[in-house]
Coordinates of C-alpha atoms in Angstrom, one line a residue:
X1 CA 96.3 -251.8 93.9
X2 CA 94.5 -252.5 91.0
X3 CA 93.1 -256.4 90.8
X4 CA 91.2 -256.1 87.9
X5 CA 93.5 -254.6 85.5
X6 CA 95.7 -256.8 86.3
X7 CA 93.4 -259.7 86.1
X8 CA 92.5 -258.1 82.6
X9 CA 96.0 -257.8 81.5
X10 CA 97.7 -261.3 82.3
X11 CA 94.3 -263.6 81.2
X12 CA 94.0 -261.9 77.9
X13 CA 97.0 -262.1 77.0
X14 CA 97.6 -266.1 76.2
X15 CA 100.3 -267.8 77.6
X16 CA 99.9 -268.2 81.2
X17 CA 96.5 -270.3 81.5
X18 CA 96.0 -269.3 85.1
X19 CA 93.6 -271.6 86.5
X20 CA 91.3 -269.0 87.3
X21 CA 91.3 -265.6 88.8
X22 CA 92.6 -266.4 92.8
X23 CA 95.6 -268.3 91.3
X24 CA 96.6 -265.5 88.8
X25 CA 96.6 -263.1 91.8
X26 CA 98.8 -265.1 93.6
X27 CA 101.1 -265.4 91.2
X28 CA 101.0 -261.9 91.1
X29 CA 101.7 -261.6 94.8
X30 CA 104.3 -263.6 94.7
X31 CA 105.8 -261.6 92.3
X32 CA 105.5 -258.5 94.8
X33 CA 106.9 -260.7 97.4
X34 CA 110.0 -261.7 95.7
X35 CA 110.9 -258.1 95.3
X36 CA 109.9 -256.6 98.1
X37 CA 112.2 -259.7 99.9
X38 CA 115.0 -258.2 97.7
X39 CA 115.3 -260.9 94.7
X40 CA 116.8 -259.5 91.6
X41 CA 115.0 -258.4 88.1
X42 CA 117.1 -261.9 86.6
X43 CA 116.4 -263.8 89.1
X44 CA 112.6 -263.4 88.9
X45 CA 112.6 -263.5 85.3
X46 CA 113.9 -266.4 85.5
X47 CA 111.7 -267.9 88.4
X48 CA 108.5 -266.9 85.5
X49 CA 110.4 -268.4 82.3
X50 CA 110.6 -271.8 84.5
X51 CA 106.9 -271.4 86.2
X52 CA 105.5 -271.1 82.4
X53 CA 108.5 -273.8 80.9
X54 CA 109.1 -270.5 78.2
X55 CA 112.5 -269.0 77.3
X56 CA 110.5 -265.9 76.3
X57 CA 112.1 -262.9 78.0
X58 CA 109.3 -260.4 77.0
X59 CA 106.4 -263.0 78.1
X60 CA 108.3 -263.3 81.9
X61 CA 109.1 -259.2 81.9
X62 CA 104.7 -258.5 80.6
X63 CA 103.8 -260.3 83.5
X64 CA 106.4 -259.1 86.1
X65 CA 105.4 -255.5 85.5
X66 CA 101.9 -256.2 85.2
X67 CA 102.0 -257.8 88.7
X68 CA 104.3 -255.0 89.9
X69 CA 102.4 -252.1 88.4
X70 CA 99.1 -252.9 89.4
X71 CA 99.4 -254.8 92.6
X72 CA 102.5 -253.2 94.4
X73 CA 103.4 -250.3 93.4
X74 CA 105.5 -249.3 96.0
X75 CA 108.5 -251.8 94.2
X76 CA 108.2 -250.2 90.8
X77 CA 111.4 -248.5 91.8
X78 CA 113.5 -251.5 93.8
X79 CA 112.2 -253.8 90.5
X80 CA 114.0 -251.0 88.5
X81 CA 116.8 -250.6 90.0
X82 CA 117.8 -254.6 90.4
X83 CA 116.8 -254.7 86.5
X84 CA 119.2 -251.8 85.5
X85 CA 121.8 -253.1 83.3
X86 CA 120.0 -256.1 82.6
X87 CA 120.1 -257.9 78.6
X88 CA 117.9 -260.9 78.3
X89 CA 120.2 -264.0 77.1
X90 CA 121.2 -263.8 73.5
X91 CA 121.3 -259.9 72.9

């Protein structure tokens, strides 16, 4: 697991004022929990547009695959395989 690049990656980036550092991380655990537990690509897509109140589908998928590259990646592949066939609302 890599903290700091994911700490670099998802506080640069504006948009999901984390409080500070311990809270991003675990958001980012979180994130590695709900797929490890078996919840869908959609479903946490959607649990990040309503955490950040954004209908942004490429600000929810940056910080899913930040979280899931850099702090579990042992579910790259189960987040891949839930997300196959997905199309964010409106395409």
């Amino acid at each position: 697991a890599d903290v700091v690049a994911y700490l670099v990656n998802v506080t640069v980036r504006p948009g999901y004022n984390f409080a500070n550092a311990d809270a991003a991380v675990a958001y980012g655990q979180a994130i590695c929990d709900k797929v490890a537990g078996g919840r869908s690509y959609p479903q946490i897509t959607g649990d990040v547009k309503s955490d950040f109140a954004t209908s942004d589908d490429f600000q929810a998928s940056y910080l899913i695959t930040q979280a899931v590259n850099e702090l579990c990646p042992a579910q790259i592949w189960p987040l891949r395989n839930s997300a196959a066939g997905y199309r964010p609302p409106g395409l």
